[in-house]
Every structure is written in structure tokens, then in C-alpha cells.
Short mmCIF file of C-alpha atoms in Angstrom, two decimals:
data_model
loop_
_atom_site.label_atom_id
_atom_site.label_comp_id
_atom_site.label_asym_id
_atom_site.label_seq_id
_atom_site.Cartn_x
_atom_site.Cartn_y
_atom_site.Cartn_z
CA MET A 1 85.39 101.88 104.29
CA GLY A 2 82.17 103.42 102.02
CA ILE A 3 82.56 102.10 98.88
CA GLY A 4 79.74 99.31 96.94
CA TRP A 5 81.29 97.19 95.18
CA VAL A 6 78.75 95.45 92.71
CA LEU A 7 81.40 94.13 89.91
CA SER A 8 80.32 91.51 86.45
CA SER A 9 80.75 88.14 86.63
CA CYS A 10 84.50 87.74 84.91
CA PHE A 11 84.41 85.98 81.03
CA LEU A 12 88.32 86.10 79.81
CA GLY A 13 88.95 89.28 77.77
CA VAL A 14 89.55 88.54 74.10
CA ARG A 15 92.62 90.57 74.36
CA ARG A 16 93.94 89.23 76.97
CA GLU A 17 93.48 86.04 75.81
CA ARG A 18 95.16 86.38 72.46
CA GLU A 19 98.15 88.47 74.12
CA LEU A 20 98.29 84.52 76.26
CA ILE A 21 98.17 83.11 73.38
CA ARG A 22 101.08 84.73 71.74
CA SER A 23 103.42 84.40 74.76
CA PHE A 24 103.03 80.95 74.11
CA GLU A 25 103.34 80.88 70.67
CA ARG A 26 107.06 82.76 70.95
CA ARG A 27 107.75 80.74 73.61
CA ALA A 28 106.71 76.75 71.87
CA ASP A 29 108.86 78.36 68.87
CA LEU A 30 111.92 78.94 71.23
CA GLY A 31 111.63 75.55 72.78
CA LEU A 32 111.47 74.43 69.44
CA LYS A 33 114.90 76.02 68.07
CA THR A 34 116.57 75.13 71.11
CA ILE A 35 115.27 71.07 70.05
CA LYS A 36 117.44 71.59 66.56
CA VAL A 37 120.01 73.66 68.15
CA PHE A 38 120.77 69.92 70.24
CA ARG A 39 119.41 67.73 66.84
CA ALA A 40 122.48 69.52 65.10
CA VAL A 41 124.92 68.88 67.41
CA MET A 42 124.72 65.48 68.93
CA THR A 43 124.27 64.72 64.61
CA PHE A 44 127.64 66.94 63.94
CA PHE A 45 129.28 64.71 66.98
CA GLN A 46 127.76 61.30 65.26
CA ARG A 47 129.82 62.62 62.66
CA GLN A 48 132.66 63.17 63.88
CA ARG A 49 133.47 60.40 66.06
CA GLY A 50 137.22 58.12 65.06
CA GLY A 51 141.21 60.51 65.42
CA SER A 52 142.42 62.73 66.85
CA LYS A 53 141.25 65.88 64.51
CA ALA A 54 138.05 64.38 64.89
CA MET A 55 138.14 64.74 69.05
CA VAL A 56 139.64 68.01 68.76
CA SER A 57 136.78 68.58 65.92
CA ALA A 58 135.01 67.24 68.95
CA LYS A 59 135.46 68.74 71.88
CA ARG A 60 135.25 72.52 69.90
CA GLY A 61 131.98 71.59 69.15
CA LEU A 62 130.92 70.59 73.06
CA GLY A 63 132.29 73.49 73.96
CA PHE A 64 129.82 75.95 71.52
CA PHE A 65 127.08 73.94 71.97
CA VAL A 66 127.61 74.90 75.67
CA ALA A 67 128.20 78.33 74.98
CA LEU A 68 125.19 78.51 73.23
CA THR A 69 122.80 76.71 75.44
CA PHE A 70 124.18 79.85 78.03
CA PHE A 71 123.33 82.29 75.65
CA LEU A 72 120.25 80.82 75.20
CA GLY A 73 119.53 80.79 78.84
CA LEU A 74 120.15 84.44 78.88
CA VAL A 75 118.11 85.03 76.79
CA THR A 76 114.99 83.61 78.25
CA LEU A 77 116.04 85.38 81.65
CA VAL A 78 116.61 88.29 80.44
CA VAL A 79 113.31 88.74 77.18
CA LEU A 80 111.26 86.35 77.54
CA PRO A 81 108.09 87.54 79.50
CA THR A 82 106.18 85.97 83.18
CA PRO A 83 103.52 85.23 83.88
CA TYR A 84 104.02 88.00 87.32
CA LEU A 85 104.72 91.15 88.54
CA ILE A 86 106.47 92.78 91.22
CA GLU A 87 105.23 95.26 94.31
CA ARG A 88 108.20 97.13 96.48
CA PRO A 89 107.50 99.90 98.99
CA GLY A 90 106.58 102.74 97.06
CA PRO A 91 106.64 106.71 97.82
CA THR A 92 105.30 108.36 100.52
CA PHE A 93 102.93 111.25 101.58
CA ASP A 94 103.32 113.74 104.31
CA VAL A 95 98.83 114.47 104.85
CA LEU A 96 100.76 117.62 106.07
CA GLY A 97 102.46 118.26 104.01
CA GLU A 98 102.22 119.23 100.53
CA VAL A 99 102.88 117.37 97.12
CA ASP A 100 103.65 118.98 93.68
CA GLY A 101 103.87 122.66 95.57
CA GLU A 102 100.06 122.00 96.53
CA PRO A 103 98.86 121.67 99.85
CA VAL A 104 97.76 117.69 101.08
CA ILE A 105 94.77 118.81 102.95
CA GLN A 106 93.26 122.46 102.09
CA ILE A 107 90.99 124.28 104.55
CA ASN A 108 89.28 127.14 103.04
CA ASN A 109 86.60 128.22 104.98
CA GLN A 110 87.49 128.01 108.66
CA GLN A 111 90.29 128.41 110.78
CA SER A 112 93.86 125.79 110.37
CA PHE A 113 96.17 124.80 112.64
CA GLU A 114 100.68 124.40 111.41
CA SER A 115 101.65 120.88 112.70
CA GLU A 116 104.98 119.81 113.67
CA GLY A 117 105.70 116.45 113.15
CA GLN A 118 104.46 113.96 110.16
CA LEU A 119 101.29 111.63 109.12
CA ASP A 120 103.07 109.59 106.18
CA VAL A 121 100.35 107.93 103.79
CA LEU A 122 101.92 105.18 102.54
CA THR A 123 102.15 103.49 98.75
CA VAL A 124 102.90 100.48 96.54
CA SER A 125 105.10 100.39 93.71
CA ILE A 126 103.88 97.75 91.16
CA VAL A 127 106.62 96.33 88.96
CA GLY A 128 105.32 95.59 85.26
CA ARG A 129 101.78 95.41 84.35
CA PRO A 130 100.77 92.87 81.37
CA GLU A 131 101.86 93.79 78.08
CA ARG A 132 105.07 93.70 79.75
CA THR A 133 106.07 91.40 82.62
CA PRO A 134 108.89 91.74 84.51
CA SER A 135 112.11 89.57 83.33
CA TRP A 136 112.87 85.71 85.21
CA ILE A 137 116.17 88.14 86.47
CA GLU A 138 113.63 90.76 88.05
CA ILE A 139 111.98 87.68 89.04
CA GLY A 140 114.12 86.66 90.60
CA PHE A 141 115.60 89.06 92.55
CA ALA A 142 112.88 89.82 93.58
CA TRP A 143 111.76 86.31 95.42
CA LEU A 144 114.54 87.14 96.81
CA ASP A 145 114.32 90.45 98.68
CA ALA A 146 111.91 90.76 102.07
CA ASN A 147 111.29 94.06 100.03
CA GLN A 148 109.61 92.93 97.23
CA LYS A 149 106.71 90.70 96.84
CA VAL A 150 106.31 88.32 93.33
CA VAL A 151 102.76 88.43 92.38
CA PRO A 152 100.49 86.51 89.66
CA VAL A 153 99.39 89.57 86.70
CA GLU A 154 95.89 88.39 87.42
CA ALA A 155 96.26 88.81 91.40
CA LEU A 156 96.08 92.42 90.19
CA TYR A 157 94.74 92.61 86.73
CA PRO A 158 91.96 89.77 86.99
CA PRO A 159 92.13 88.98 83.16
CA ASP A 160 88.64 90.45 82.39
CA ARG A 161 89.20 94.17 82.61
CA THR A 162 91.35 96.12 81.28
CA SER A 163 94.31 98.79 83.11
CA GLU A 164 91.89 101.73 81.59
CA GLU A 165 89.59 100.10 83.68
CA ILE A 166 91.36 99.10 86.88
CA ARG A 167 93.36 102.11 87.19
CA ALA A 168 90.34 104.33 86.35
CA GLU A 169 88.50 102.52 89.76
CA SER A 170 91.54 102.81 91.82
CA SER A 171 91.02 106.66 91.03
CA ALA A 172 87.09 106.23 91.58
CA MET A 173 88.35 104.79 94.87
CA MET A 174 90.71 107.44 96.05
CA GLU A 175 87.50 109.79 95.66
CA VAL A 176 85.24 108.25 97.50
CA SER A 177 87.65 107.33 100.26
CA GLN A 178 89.08 111.06 100.23
CA GLN A 179 85.07 111.77 100.65
CA ASP A 180 84.53 109.51 103.65
CA ALA A 181 88.09 110.33 105.57
CA ILE A 182 86.57 113.88 105.40
CA ALA A 183 83.54 112.60 106.92
CA ALA A 184 84.63 110.49 109.10
CA ALA A 185 86.59 113.95 110.92
CA LEU A 186 83.79 116.15 110.64
CA ARG A 187 81.63 113.82 112.62
CA TYR A 188 84.24 112.63 114.58
CA LEU A 189 84.77 116.72 115.62
CA ASP A 190 80.94 116.66 116.15
CA TYR A 191 79.43 118.52 112.42
CA GLU A 192 76.76 116.82 111.21
CA THR A 193 77.26 115.83 107.69
CA PRO A 194 74.43 114.97 105.22
CA ARG A 195 74.48 112.40 102.44
CA GLU A 196 73.22 110.59 98.63
CA ILE A 197 74.78 107.18 97.28
CA TYR A 198 76.32 107.90 94.54
CA ILE A 199 77.05 106.06 91.56
CA ALA A 200 81.59 106.79 90.92
CA GLN A 201 81.64 104.26 88.08
CA VAL A 202 80.15 102.20 85.66
CA THR A 203 81.51 99.21 85.22
CA ALA A 204 82.44 98.39 80.80
CA ASP A 205 80.00 95.66 79.57
CA SER A 206 78.45 95.49 83.35
CA PRO A 207 74.34 94.65 83.39
CA SER A 208 74.31 98.45 84.23
CA SER A 209 76.25 100.04 81.31
CA GLY A 210 74.34 102.08 78.93
CA LYS A 211 70.90 102.17 81.71
CA LEU A 212 73.12 104.41 84.77
CA VAL A 213 76.14 106.21 84.07
CA ALA A 214 78.81 108.01 87.14
CA ALA A 215 76.98 110.26 89.14
CA ASP A 216 74.09 109.38 89.03
CA PHE A 217 72.52 110.17 93.07
CA VAL A 218 71.18 106.30 93.66
CA ILE A 219 67.52 106.64 95.26
CA SER A 220 65.94 103.27 94.89
CA VAL A 221 66.41 99.76 94.20
CA ASP A 222 62.74 97.40 93.93
CA GLY A 223 60.99 100.19 95.32
CA GLN A 224 62.60 100.04 98.68
CA ARG A 225 64.32 104.15 99.28
CA LEU A 226 67.88 103.57 100.16
CA THR A 227 69.33 104.58 103.09
CA SER A 228 73.26 103.68 103.30
CA ILE A 229 75.50 101.15 100.55
CA GLU A 230 74.94 98.35 102.96
CA GLN A 231 71.33 98.61 102.26
CA LEU A 232 71.59 98.52 98.08
CA ARG A 233 74.47 95.04 98.50
CA SER A 234 71.60 93.06 100.34
CA ILE A 235 69.30 94.19 98.68
CA VAL A 236 70.91 93.02 95.56
CA GLY A 237 72.46 90.56 96.99
CA ALA A 238 68.32 87.96 97.61
CA TRP A 239 68.08 89.36 94.25
CA ASP A 240 65.46 85.56 93.47
CA GLU A 241 66.52 85.87 89.56
CA LYS A 242 62.47 86.17 88.86
CA ALA A 243 62.77 89.74 87.45
CA SER A 244 64.85 92.83 86.78
CA VAL A 245 65.61 94.76 89.48
CA GLU A 246 64.10 98.40 89.15
CA VAL A 247 66.88 101.28 90.54
CA THR A 248 65.78 104.37 90.53
CA VAL A 249 68.38 107.20 90.40
CA SER A 250 68.09 111.28 90.32
CA ARG A 251 70.59 112.25 87.31
CA LYS A 252 70.29 116.82 86.75
CA GLY A 253 67.31 116.95 88.58
CA ILE A 254 65.15 113.82 86.98
CA GLU A 255 64.35 111.33 88.43
CA ILE A 256 65.29 108.03 86.06
CA THR A 257 63.96 103.86 86.90
CA GLU A 258 66.01 101.59 84.47
CA GLU A 259 65.35 97.60 85.31
CA VAL A 260 69.02 96.23 85.17
CA THR A 261 69.62 92.18 85.96
CA PRO A 262 71.67 92.31 87.44
CA VAL A 263 75.31 88.98 87.55
CA LYS A 264 76.78 86.44 89.79
CA ASP A 265 80.45 87.15 90.64
CA ALA A 266 83.79 85.34 90.87
CA GLU A 267 82.61 84.75 94.47
CA GLY A 268 78.61 84.32 93.63
CA ASN A 269 77.28 87.14 95.06
CA TYR A 270 75.13 88.74 92.56
CA ARG A 271 76.63 92.60 91.27
CA LEU A 272 74.90 95.19 89.34
CA GLY A 273 78.45 96.25 88.56
CA LEU A 274 78.87 99.41 89.87
CA LEU A 275 80.78 101.16 91.63
CA VAL A 276 79.66 103.52 94.61
CA GLY A 277 80.04 105.94 97.59
CA TYR A 278 78.17 109.07 99.39
CA LYS A 279 77.98 112.96 98.19
CA TYR A 280 78.95 114.67 101.46
CA ASP A 281 76.98 118.21 102.36
CA PHE A 282 80.53 119.30 104.08
CA PRO A 283 80.09 122.29 106.22
CA VAL A 284 83.89 122.81 105.80
CA ASP A 285 84.97 123.12 102.79
CA ILE A 286 88.15 120.90 102.71
CA GLU A 287 90.34 119.65 99.11
CA LEU A 288 92.55 117.32 99.05
CA GLN A 289 94.74 115.77 96.83
CA LEU A 290 97.58 113.39 96.08
CA GLY A 291 98.20 113.41 92.71
CA GLU A 292 98.00 109.68 90.75
CA VAL A 293 98.07 108.07 93.70
CA GLY A 294 95.01 105.74 93.64
CA GLY A 295 92.67 103.70 95.74
CA PRO A 296 91.38 104.23 99.49
CA SER A 297 93.97 102.64 101.50
CA GLY A 298 95.07 106.06 102.71
CA GLY A 299 92.05 107.22 104.23
CA MET A 300 92.52 106.77 107.68
CA MET A 301 95.48 109.02 107.90
CA PHE A 302 93.64 111.68 105.73
CA ALA A 303 91.23 111.67 108.64
CA LEU A 304 93.15 111.86 111.57
CA GLY A 305 95.45 115.00 108.75
CA ILE A 306 91.84 116.72 109.11
CA ILE A 307 91.02 116.92 112.48
CA ASP A 308 94.81 117.88 113.64
CA ARG A 309 94.48 120.72 110.44
CA LEU A 310 90.92 121.51 112.30
CA THR A 311 92.68 120.91 115.69
CA PRO A 312 94.46 123.70 118.26
CA GLY A 313 98.02 121.94 118.96
CA ASP A 314 100.21 119.50 117.55
CA ILE A 315 98.60 115.48 118.16
CA THR A 316 101.18 113.93 116.88
CA GLY A 317 103.99 115.62 119.50
CA GLY A 318 105.92 116.65 116.52
CA LEU A 319 106.66 112.41 116.06
CA HIS A 320 107.50 111.11 112.28
CA VAL A 321 103.88 108.42 112.36
CA ALA A 322 102.86 106.82 109.29
CA GLY A 323 100.09 104.19 108.83
CA THR A 324 97.18 103.00 106.27
CA GLY A 325 94.48 101.69 106.29
CA THR A 326 90.24 102.06 105.60
CA ILE A 327 88.34 104.82 106.82
CA GLN A 328 84.25 104.19 107.07
CA GLN A 329 81.97 107.83 108.16
CA SER A 330 81.63 106.00 110.92
CA GLY A 331 85.51 105.86 111.66
CA VAL A 332 85.70 102.45 110.90
CA VAL A 333 89.14 101.18 109.86
CA GLY A 334 88.96 99.02 107.27
CA PRO A 335 92.41 96.08 106.75
CA ILE A 336 94.09 96.82 103.17
CA GLY A 337 96.46 95.39 100.98
CA GLY A 338 100.02 95.54 100.98
CA VAL A 339 100.86 95.56 104.38
CA VAL A 340 104.14 94.33 105.34
CA LEU A 341 105.86 96.18 102.74
CA LYS A 342 104.08 99.45 103.61
CA LEU A 343 105.84 98.51 107.07
CA HIS A 344 109.05 98.17 105.04
CA GLY A 345 108.21 101.91 103.01
CA ALA A 346 107.40 103.61 107.20
CA LYS A 347 111.15 101.77 108.04
CA ALA A 348 112.62 102.97 104.91
CA ALA A 349 110.76 106.50 105.11
CA GLY A 350 112.18 107.79 109.11
CA ALA A 351 109.16 106.92 110.60
CA THR A 352 108.92 105.88 114.05
CA VAL A 353 105.53 104.30 114.71
CA PHE A 354 103.04 103.03 112.15
CA LEU A 355 99.51 103.11 112.76
CA ALA A 356 97.92 99.39 111.46
CA PRO A 357 94.30 98.27 111.06
CA ALA A 358 93.88 95.08 113.63
CA GLY A 359 92.08 93.64 110.41
CA ASN A 360 95.86 93.24 109.40
CA CYS A 361 97.63 92.10 111.99
CA PRO A 362 97.94 88.52 111.41
CA GLU A 363 99.64 89.79 108.58
CA ILE A 364 101.96 92.40 110.96
CA ALA A 365 102.76 90.00 113.33
CA GLY A 366 106.52 88.73 113.19
CA ASN A 367 107.50 90.65 110.11
CA GLU A 368 107.11 94.66 112.19
CA PRO A 369 110.89 96.10 110.76
CA ASP A 370 113.25 96.32 114.49
CA GLY A 371 113.02 100.26 115.26
CA LEU A 372 109.16 100.94 114.32
CA ARG A 373 106.83 100.31 116.13
CA VAL A 374 102.98 99.23 115.47
CA VAL A 375 99.85 100.60 117.08
CA LYS A 376 96.98 98.19 116.69
CA ILE A 377 93.58 100.55 115.28
CA GLU A 378 89.92 99.30 115.33
CA LYS A 379 88.20 103.08 114.34
CA LEU A 380 89.53 106.46 113.69
CA SER A 381 89.32 107.06 117.51
CA ASP A 382 91.52 104.67 118.71
CA ALA A 383 94.23 106.21 116.57
CA VAL A 384 93.60 110.00 118.19
CA SER A 385 94.01 108.35 121.32
CA ALA A 386 97.18 107.05 119.81
CA LEU A 387 98.65 110.05 119.28
CA GLU A 388 97.52 112.23 121.63
CA LYS A 389 99.09 109.32 124.05
CA LEU A 390 102.63 109.39 122.18
CA SER A 391 102.86 113.39 122.44
CA LYS A 392 102.76 113.09 125.73
CA ASN A 393 105.62 110.85 125.46
CA GLN A 394 103.60 107.67 127.06
CA ASP A 395 105.33 104.50 127.25
CA LEU A 396 104.15 102.44 124.02
CA ALA A 397 103.87 99.29 125.10
CA SER A 398 100.96 100.57 126.88
CA LEU A 399 99.38 101.63 123.48
CA PRO A 400 97.75 97.89 121.29
CA ASN A 401 99.67 95.95 119.19
CA CYS A 402 98.94 93.16 117.18
CA THR A 403 100.68 90.70 119.05
CA LYS A 404 98.30 91.18 122.21
#
């Protein structure tokens, strides 16, 4: 998808650690109070033994205890935080349409063409955040709902990252994804797309923090001139731990060389703490905007929308098509997270066809909503070919799916 991950190793943030401690203290305090109430009620029963009046008092005390227990249980379900968040289908956006009155795809220096169909980008909404997680009641309902997914907080918000850092990273990934989508679409249409490697984000407290900055163009690493992000990953991944890595960048036209010592991430891979992507010199002026949506999963649909806009006719054939998948400049489509939720989101939005990355097929098989036909996609040309066949009313059964 044209994105280079070079992240720092994981250390538990002080702020997150304090939040966990406060959470445990609150729960422990409530537990102690419940035990004290229980002991008080039991003492009351023991003192009230004997005589009919005592029995009446005991029954009243028992009723009071049951009511109190129910109340405390209700408070626990409603008030106490949980270690979980909820994922559910989010809004859908037609890349051939508009968002907030502005076209999602704006082509400025080339003739463009209108379409009758829809190409929907799908999103996943997250209920809650680390500082305010859903209640146990909300979690319970979500567990029972096939259209929602309960996930641990740490799965979406690693303890060594702040919410602000994650949001910034998601925005940077969207920016990189859009650049790669434009490049993939133009390459498919036989345009030349020269590129450079640039830094989209420097992770806070990483080895590169204070040395490299966002918008630097990466020229070489340890004297090896870079031509791809994959080459950068390979050089850093093979670090021998004997000396720092020399990273040469261009910053506002001036070459700067910094020594950076890689660290291991959670998977044991050496990283510099950078999110990198490609900056292209496009022959066509194309602007993409999707509001506050982040992440790289809309890449394939952006690329399809650009191809449709720059091509006479309507490759959708007037159909309502949804899809997801990352995109590389080469046109390779990659898997994404939350694909089953996106299937349900596509169905709810009225789509009849879903273009799915081949890498997500193991999750999709057996989970397709009724009335939504899934087409397996490995590269951008597969998606264009599928749309062309659908626009000519060819049978969906002839297209590859996630079961064959």
C-alpha cells in the first residue's frame, strides 16, 4: 500500500498506567463496600433470631439485601468501565459523489466524466475510547449482535501510544493511501508517475524523534540510495547492532544526514519510528477528500473512482458497488481490518456487489450477507475487469469469489 512502517518498541505509557491503577482502585473500593454491606446484613439476621417479630424483621432485612444487591449489580453494569471497545459498521461514502457539498474526487486540468452508479468506501466506527469505555450493558448487547464486534482496548489503542498519536497516524495513512490510489489509477491509464520517498510522520519518543521530521524526503540509508520503501525496510531490518544507521534526507532542498539507532518493535523487527510513503509528480491534478475519515482501506475504491472519472462511459453500469482494500502504486490490492463489519455496512447502504481483497477471503467465507455478492480482487485490473463485466450484465457467478 505504499506505506513503510518503522515503529518504536512498546513501553507502557505513564498516563495509561495511572489510568489502569485508578480503574483497579475504583473496582476494589466497590468490592470492599459490598462485602461490608453483606457482613452488616448477616449480623442483623443473627441479632434478630427468635420470635415472630424477629422473623418479620429478618424477612424485611432479606428483602432489603436482595434489593441492595440488585442495585449494586445494576450500578456495576451501567457505571463501571470495561476493558473493551465496540466496533460497528460506520458511514459509507460514494467516491463518485460529494461530501459536505464538495466532490470526493476533483479533477482540475483534465476532462472528466460523470457516472450513474455508486462506488462506496466503507468505514468502521468505534464506540468508546481508552478514557471512557462502554458500559458492561453495552458490551453485552454488542456481544449478542452479529453487526458489532467487541475488542480489547489494547487492540485499537496500544498502551504505549496516545489517542492523539493514533489519530495523527490514521490521518497520515489516509494521505499516503490517497497518493498511492492516484498513482495506481494513473499507471493503469498509462501515465508516468515519478516518485520520491517522504516521511509522513515521526513517532513520538522513537529513535528518529528530534532528528528526522515529517515532510523530509529520504534519499539514502547507510550510503545506499533508496528507490523503494521495501528497500528501506530491508536495510533497517538487517541492522547488525554494531553502529547507528546513517539516514540522509532532503529538508527544504538541503541534504542532512542523521545517525539513528533502530529499536525492536513488538514483533522483534528493527524500526526507526517512521511512517513513510511516496510523494508523486502527477501529470493530472487530482484532489481527494473524505472529511475526517482516516486509514488506508479506501485505496482501491479511490483508484476505481479516478479511473471512472477519467474514462468515457460508466464502468459501474449504474450499479451500486461497495468495496474495500489498500492499494499499492503497482495496483496490488491488500487486506484490511473489520471486513465482516464492512460487509454488513455495504448491505445496509443498499450495495449489491462487494469488491473484497483476496487476503480477506478467509474471514469473508461464510459471512456474506444475503443479497450481497462478493467478488475477490487481487489487483486493480481485476476490479476494473469485474466492473466492466457487471456493466455488461454478465453473470456474477463467472467472477471469482471467496469460495473458489
